Short mmCIF file of C-alpha atoms in Angstrom, two decimals:
data_model
loop_
_atom_site.label_atom_id
_atom_site.label_comp_id
_atom_site.label_asym_id
_atom_site.label_seq_id
_atom_site.Cartn_x
_atom_site.Cartn_y
_atom_site.Cartn_z
CA MET M 271 0.37 0.99 17.45
CA LYS M 272 2.17 -1.09 20.08
CA LYS M 273 5.53 -0.30 18.50
CA LEU M 274 4.85 3.43 18.56
CA LEU M 275 3.71 3.35 22.18
CA PHE M 276 6.83 1.40 23.10
CA LEU M 277 8.99 3.97 21.28
CA ILE M 278 7.30 6.87 23.05
CA CYS M 279 7.72 5.21 26.44
CA PHE M 280 11.36 4.45 25.67
CA LEU M 281 12.17 8.03 24.66
CA VAL M 282 10.34 9.50 27.63
CA SER M 283 12.18 7.15 29.98
CA PHE M 284 15.53 7.82 28.34
CA THR M 285 15.28 11.59 28.32
CA THR M 286 13.96 11.67 31.89
CA THR M 287 16.67 9.45 33.34
CA ALA M 288 19.27 11.45 31.44
CA GLN M 289 18.67 14.36 33.81
CA LEU M 290 20.42 14.56 37.16
CA ASN M 291 17.15 14.68 39.11
CA LEU M 292 13.58 15.92 38.98
CA LYS M 293 14.61 19.40 40.02
CA GLN M 294 17.00 19.63 37.09
CA THR M 295 14.26 18.48 34.71
CA PHE M 296 11.95 21.34 35.68
CA LYS M 297 14.62 23.97 36.25
CA PHE M 298 13.79 27.11 34.20
CA ALA M 299 10.51 25.52 33.02
CA THR M 300 7.37 27.69 33.07
CA PHE M 301 3.76 26.65 33.63
CA TYR M 302 1.16 29.10 32.33
CA ALA M 303 -2.60 29.40 31.98
CA ALA M 304 -4.44 32.34 30.47
CA VAL M 305 -7.71 33.45 28.92
CA ASN M 306 -7.76 36.03 26.13
CA GLY M 307 -10.89 37.38 24.47
CA GLY M 308 -12.39 40.13 22.41
CA THR M 309 -15.32 41.21 20.30
CA SER M 310 -16.06 39.07 17.25
CA ILE M 311 -17.59 40.27 13.98
CA SER M 312 -20.54 42.63 14.37
CA ASP M 313 -24.16 41.49 14.36
CA VAL M 314 -25.82 41.13 10.95
CA ASP M 315 -29.43 42.08 10.17
CA ILE M 316 -31.27 39.41 8.17
CA TYR M 317 -34.43 40.30 6.25
CA SER M 318 -37.06 38.01 4.74
CA VAL M 319 -40.61 38.23 3.43
CA ASN M 320 -43.31 35.83 4.64
CA THR M 321 -46.76 36.04 3.03
CA GLY M 322 -46.03 39.62 2.08
CA GLN M 323 -44.89 40.64 5.56
CA LEU M 324 -41.37 41.86 6.20
CA GLU M 325 -39.53 39.90 8.88
CA GLN M 326 -36.26 40.90 10.45
CA ASP M 327 -33.83 38.84 12.46
CA ILE M 328 -30.37 39.40 13.85
CA LEU M 329 -27.47 37.02 13.36
CA GLU M 330 -25.30 37.32 16.44
CA THR M 331 -21.76 35.97 16.73
CA PRO M 332 -20.50 35.32 20.28
CA PHE M 333 -17.27 36.97 21.39
CA ASP M 334 -13.94 35.37 20.45
CA TYR M 335 -11.75 33.85 23.13
CA THR M 336 -8.78 31.55 23.66
CA PHE M 337 -8.08 29.52 26.77
CA THR M 338 -4.48 28.32 26.94
CA VAL M 339 -2.70 25.98 29.32
CA GLY M 340 0.95 25.11 28.84
CA LEU M 341 4.27 23.98 30.25
CA ARG M 342 7.48 24.79 28.43
CA LYS M 343 11.20 24.48 28.86
CA ILE M 344 12.82 25.84 25.68
CA LYS M 345 15.83 28.11 25.68
CA ARG M 346 15.17 31.26 23.67
CA PHE M 347 17.23 31.98 20.58
CA GLY M 348 19.20 35.21 20.39
CA TYR M 349 16.57 36.96 18.28
CA GLU M 350 13.74 36.11 20.71
CA ASN M 351 13.02 38.79 23.28
CA ARG M 352 10.73 38.22 26.23
CA ALA M 353 8.39 41.11 25.54
CA ASN M 354 5.92 40.37 28.34
CA VAL M 355 6.52 39.77 32.00
CA PHE M 356 4.11 36.81 31.91
CA TYR M 357 3.22 34.19 29.33
CA ASP M 358 -0.34 35.06 28.28
CA GLY M 359 -0.95 32.33 25.71
CA THR M 360 -0.75 34.66 22.70
CA GLU M 361 2.94 34.01 22.05
CA ASN M 362 3.71 32.68 18.58
CA SER M 363 7.26 31.37 18.45
CA TYR M 364 8.08 29.99 15.01
CA SER M 365 11.26 28.48 16.38
CA ASP M 366 9.25 25.93 18.41
CA ALA M 367 8.87 23.98 15.15
CA ALA M 368 12.63 23.79 14.52
CA THR M 369 14.32 20.38 14.52
CA LEU M 370 17.07 21.52 16.89
CA GLY M 371 16.94 23.74 19.95
CA ARG M 372 19.25 26.54 20.99
CA VAL M 373 21.28 24.18 23.21
CA ASP M 374 21.94 20.47 23.43
CA GLY M 375 20.00 18.50 25.98
CA PHE M 376 16.39 17.94 26.99
CA GLU M 377 13.60 20.41 26.16
CA TYR M 378 9.85 20.12 26.04
CA LEU M 379 6.60 21.89 25.31
CA PHE M 380 3.03 20.98 26.30
CA GLU M 381 0.35 23.43 25.20
CA VAL M 382 -3.41 23.18 24.70
CA ASP M 383 -5.54 25.99 23.24
CA HIS M 384 -9.33 25.96 23.22
CA GLN M 385 -10.37 28.69 20.80
CA ARG M 386 -13.60 30.22 19.61
CA GLN M 387 -13.28 32.30 16.46
CA PHE M 388 -16.22 33.79 14.54
CA GLY M 389 -18.57 31.50 16.47
CA GLU M 390 -16.68 28.30 15.61
CA ASN M 391 -14.85 26.26 18.26
CA TYR M 392 -11.39 24.78 17.66
CA LEU M 393 -8.96 22.76 19.70
CA ASN M 394 -5.24 23.21 19.06
CA GLN M 395 -2.50 21.20 20.74
CA ASN M 396 1.26 21.18 20.44
CA HIS M 397 3.29 18.82 22.62
CA PHE M 398 6.83 17.58 22.19
CA LEU M 399 9.79 16.06 23.99
CA ARG M 400 13.17 16.63 22.34
CA TYR M 401 16.69 15.53 23.18
CA VAL M 402 19.60 16.93 21.17
CA ALA M 403 23.11 15.47 21.43
CA ASP M 404 26.31 16.16 19.50
CA ASN M 405 25.62 13.53 16.84
CA TRP M 406 21.96 12.61 17.16
CA VAL M 407 18.52 14.00 17.96
CA ALA M 408 15.31 12.27 19.06
CA LYS M 409 11.87 13.84 19.24
CA VAL M 410 8.32 12.76 20.05
CA GLU M 411 5.48 15.16 19.32
CA TYR M 412 1.73 15.49 18.95
CA ASN M 413 0.19 18.20 16.78
CA GLU M 414 -3.46 19.10 16.42
CA ASN M 415 -4.75 22.13 14.54
CA GLY M 416 -8.53 22.20 14.50
CA PHE M 417 -8.65 25.18 12.16
CA VAL M 418 -6.98 23.27 9.29
CA ASP M 419 -8.14 19.79 10.39
CA ILE M 420 -4.76 18.17 10.98
CA ARG M 421 -3.92 15.80 13.84
CA TYR M 422 -1.09 13.31 14.21
CA PHE M 423 1.57 11.77 16.44
CA GLU M 424 5.16 11.81 15.21
CA ALA M 425 8.38 10.25 16.50
CA SER M 426 11.77 10.68 14.84
CA GLN M 427 15.29 9.43 15.42
CA ARG M 428 18.07 11.08 13.43
CA PHE M 429 21.82 11.00 13.02
CA ARG M 430 23.14 14.56 13.11
CA LYS M 431 26.27 15.80 11.37
CA PRO M 432 27.43 19.33 12.32
CA ILE M 433 29.24 21.19 9.54
CA GLY M 434 30.92 24.11 11.19
CA GLU M 435 29.35 25.90 14.12
CA LYS M 436 26.16 27.11 12.40
CA PHE M 437 25.03 24.41 9.98
CA SER M 438 24.12 20.76 10.37
CA ILE M 439 22.41 18.05 8.38
CA ASN M 440 20.44 15.11 9.71
CA VAL M 441 19.08 11.83 8.39
CA GLY M 442 16.94 9.18 10.02
CA THR M 443 13.49 7.69 10.33
CA VAL M 444 10.05 9.04 11.19
CA GLN M 445 6.93 7.24 12.42
CA ARG M 446 3.60 9.05 12.13
CA LEU M 447 0.25 7.94 13.50
CA SER M 448 -2.88 9.62 12.12
CA LYS M 449 -6.35 9.09 10.79
CA PRO M 450 -6.41 7.79 7.17
CA TYR M 451 -5.83 11.02 5.26
CA GLY M 452 -6.73 10.51 1.62
CA TYR M 453 -9.57 8.10 2.33
CA ASP M 454 -12.84 9.43 0.90
CA PRO M 455 -15.89 7.34 1.89
CA LEU M 456 -18.03 9.11 -0.72
CA ASN M 457 -16.15 7.39 -3.55
CA GLU M 458 -18.16 4.25 -2.81
CA TRP M 459 -21.37 6.11 -3.72
CA VAL M 460 -20.26 7.62 -7.02
CA LEU M 461 -22.22 6.22 -9.97
CA ASP M 462 -20.74 5.21 -13.32
CA ASN M 463 -21.73 8.56 -14.79
CA GLY M 464 -19.73 10.38 -12.09
CA SER M 465 -22.69 11.68 -10.08
CA LEU M 466 -23.17 11.01 -6.37
CA HIS M 467 -26.18 8.96 -5.26
CA TYR M 468 -26.61 11.14 -2.18
CA THR M 469 -30.32 10.60 -1.50
CA PHE M 470 -29.91 6.82 -1.42
CA LEU M 471 -26.93 7.29 0.91
CA ALA M 472 -29.01 9.44 3.27
CA LEU M 473 -31.80 6.86 3.35
CA GLU M 474 -29.71 3.70 3.60
CA GLU M 475 -26.78 4.84 5.75
CA MET M 476 -27.92 7.84 7.79
CA GLY M 477 -31.49 6.93 8.71
CA TYR M 478 -33.35 9.71 6.86
CA SER M 479 -36.74 9.08 5.25
CA ILE M 480 -39.04 10.64 2.67
CA SER M 481 -42.82 10.90 2.54
CA VAL M 482 -43.71 10.81 -1.14
CA GLN M 483 -47.34 11.62 -0.35
CA ASN M 484 -46.74 15.01 1.29
CA GLY M 485 -43.24 15.73 -0.06
CA GLU M 486 -41.56 16.00 3.33
CA TYR M 487 -38.11 14.80 4.39
CA TYR M 488 -37.42 13.48 7.89
CA ASP M 489 -34.25 13.06 9.96
CA PRO M 490 -33.54 9.84 11.93
CA ASN M 491 -35.56 11.23 14.88
CA GLY M 492 -38.65 11.80 12.75
CA ASN M 493 -38.32 15.57 12.60
CA VAL M 494 -39.19 17.38 9.37
CA VAL M 495 -35.97 18.84 7.93
CA ALA M 496 -37.17 19.82 4.44
CA ASN M 497 -40.44 20.20 2.57
CA SER M 498 -39.03 20.60 -0.93
CA PRO M 499 -36.31 18.98 -3.06
CA GLU M 500 -34.47 22.31 -3.21
CA VAL M 501 -34.14 22.58 0.56
CA TRP M 502 -33.22 18.91 0.75
CA ASP M 503 -30.43 19.24 -1.82
CA GLU M 504 -29.02 22.60 -0.76
CA VAL M 505 -29.42 22.59 3.03
CA VAL M 506 -29.82 19.07 4.38
CA ILE M 507 -27.62 16.96 2.08
CA PRO M 508 -24.36 18.92 2.70
CA GLN M 509 -24.68 18.22 6.43
CA VAL M 510 -25.62 14.59 5.77
CA LEU M 511 -22.51 14.06 3.65
CA SER M 512 -20.27 15.73 6.24
CA ASP M 513 -21.69 13.57 9.03
CA TYR M 514 -21.27 10.43 6.93
CA VAL M 515 -17.64 11.15 6.07
CA ASN M 516 -16.77 11.90 9.69
CA ARG M 517 -18.50 8.75 10.90
CA LYS M 518 -16.79 6.48 8.38
CA GLN M 519 -13.36 7.98 9.02
CA ASN M 520 -13.80 7.63 12.79
CA GLU M 521 -14.68 3.95 12.37
CA ILE M 522 -11.20 3.25 11.00
CA ASP M 523 -8.21 2.78 13.26
CA ARG M 524 -5.42 5.29 12.94
CA THR M 525 -2.79 4.29 10.43
CA ILE M 526 0.98 4.45 10.93
CA GLU M 527 3.47 5.57 8.30
CA TYR M 528 7.17 4.65 8.42
CA SER M 529 9.23 7.17 6.49
CA ALA M 530 12.81 8.15 5.80
CA VAL M 531 13.72 11.76 6.54
CA ILE M 532 16.56 14.09 5.66
CA GLY M 533 16.89 17.61 6.97
CA PHE M 534 19.09 20.59 7.76
CA ASP M 535 19.36 23.31 10.36
CA TYR M 536 21.16 26.66 10.15
CA TYR M 537 21.46 29.31 12.86
CA HIS M 538 23.36 32.60 12.87
CA TYR M 539 22.80 35.52 15.18
CA ASP M 540 24.27 38.89 15.96
CA LYS M 541 22.53 42.07 17.07
CA ASP M 542 22.15 43.47 13.53
CA PHE M 543 21.55 40.32 11.48
CA TRP M 544 20.12 36.89 12.22
CA LEU M 545 19.05 33.94 10.14
CA HIS M 546 17.52 30.74 11.41
CA SER M 547 16.30 28.15 8.93
CA TRP M 548 15.39 24.48 8.99
CA GLY M 549 13.83 21.97 6.63
CA ASN M 550 12.70 18.35 6.53
CA LEU M 551 11.98 16.12 3.54
CA MET M 552 10.38 12.67 3.64
CA PRO M 553 11.04 11.18 0.17
CA TYR M 554 10.26 7.53 0.91
CA HIS M 555 7.49 5.79 2.85
CA VAL M 556 7.27 2.09 3.62
CA ASP M 557 4.24 0.42 2.04
CA THR M 558 2.76 -1.79 4.76
CA ASP M 559 -0.13 -2.99 2.53
CA ASN M 560 -2.61 -1.44 4.93
CA GLU M 561 -6.01 -1.10 3.28
CA PHE M 562 -6.19 2.57 4.25
CA SER M 563 -2.55 3.49 3.75
CA TYR M 564 -1.93 6.75 1.90
CA HIS M 565 -0.12 4.67 -0.72
CA LYS M 566 -3.53 3.45 -1.90
CA TYR M 567 -4.82 6.95 -2.60
CA ASN M 568 -1.60 8.38 -4.00
CA ASN M 569 -0.68 5.47 -6.31
CA GLY M 570 2.75 4.98 -4.77
CA GLN M 571 5.36 7.26 -3.20
CA TRP M 572 4.95 10.94 -2.45
CA LEU M 573 6.88 13.82 -0.87
CA ASP M 574 6.08 15.26 2.54
CA TYR M 575 8.04 18.25 3.75
CA SER M 576 8.18 21.05 6.29
CA GLY M 577 10.40 24.01 6.98
CA GLY M 578 10.80 27.38 8.58
CA LEU M 579 12.66 30.65 8.16
CA ILE M 580 13.35 33.45 10.64
CA PHE M 581 15.24 36.45 9.26
CA GLY M 582 15.99 39.88 10.64
CA TYR M 583 18.28 42.70 9.53
CA ARG M 584 18.94 46.15 10.94
CA TYR M 585 20.24 48.47 8.24
CA ASN M 586 21.07 51.13 10.80
CA LYS M 587 19.81 52.39 14.14
CA HIS M 588 16.59 53.55 12.46
CA LEU M 589 15.56 50.94 9.86
CA GLY M 590 15.10 47.20 10.15
CA VAL M 591 13.22 44.45 8.28
CA PHE M 592 12.07 40.98 9.29
CA LEU M 593 10.57 37.84 7.79
CA GLU M 594 9.31 34.83 9.73
CA GLY M 595 7.28 31.84 8.69
CA LYS M 596 6.82 28.09 8.55
CA TYR M 597 5.20 25.71 6.08
CA ASN M 598 4.04 22.09 6.29
CA LYS M 599 2.74 19.64 3.71
CA TYR M 600 1.77 16.21 5.05
CA TRP M 601 -0.41 13.82 3.06
CA ASN M 602 -3.13 15.90 1.44
CA ARG M 603 -2.93 18.68 4.05
CA GLU M 604 -1.08 22.01 3.89
CA TRP M 605 -0.83 24.58 6.66
CA HIS M 606 1.42 27.60 7.10
CA ASP M 607 1.74 31.00 8.71
CA PHE M 608 4.09 33.92 8.23
CA SER M 609 4.91 37.45 9.30
CA LEU M 610 6.94 40.12 7.51
CA GLY M 611 7.44 43.83 7.70
CA LEU M 612 9.74 46.71 8.59
CA ASN M 613 10.35 48.94 11.55
CA TYR M 614 11.57 52.54 11.34
CA VAL M 615 12.52 54.46 14.46
CA ILE M 616 11.85 58.10 13.63
CA PHE M 617 14.08 59.66 16.28
#
């Protein structure tokens, strides 16, 4: 942890002092804050029968919204048009995930999104500092995606070798700090026959209790949460297990992985055809003998990788096609997004 904090402080200090002055650092940077919202899924009527009487209830889902705050200084690539006068927080620039920027030098992004979607709240964050030179690149970033449950710090230092004007390869090291992905606290409660002793877990670890006399189940505060084994198993236990896993994982300090990385970057642009692609592969990870290292759950080495592709082609003044997307696989987590389609101008 101390080493990573030292590295982050060093890179921040280096990239900051590399600028001529504070004005130069924030020149062309944009601060933005915006709220976007809209109607969520429609209300749902719920019917039930109680002692022969029909009962009706309505399941309401609050409206969706996103609150975004950000600061960015990233030069746009040739294929990126500024469609709006203002940043409104809905922009989705795949190129932000690229290893290299459009120009050499210092760039950064700090963005936080608080989102409510279908009644569920999520926090997404994407922050990075990047410095690109002729023969090396350094980057510090923090990524959090509440929707797919991924959160980590990452720092990388790479030697860069340009091959021509459009293509380059890079090799270096990566340090990642995260919660212990792969660790499953429920494994400790699996019996020899493969079944999970979940009731004993709820009683011993989570403070629940059972009244054998009246067949009721109580939460740690003494409230009745179930009055039958069926409700206990199907309604209460899933939440108990989720709470237990979250608690046990939060009790463990974040683990750090030291990895080797190799990657590439390619960029070509003209007004009728553009292709931007990048990729990163981490084929080797140092085994630090940490009790909760991913090595323990994966039985040795594994491959982590990420990449992106942005492609566009105009066949003529009427027809054009595009494909954009990015993909990540870290530890036992995968997340991706993409967009593809065609445009045809009728007249």
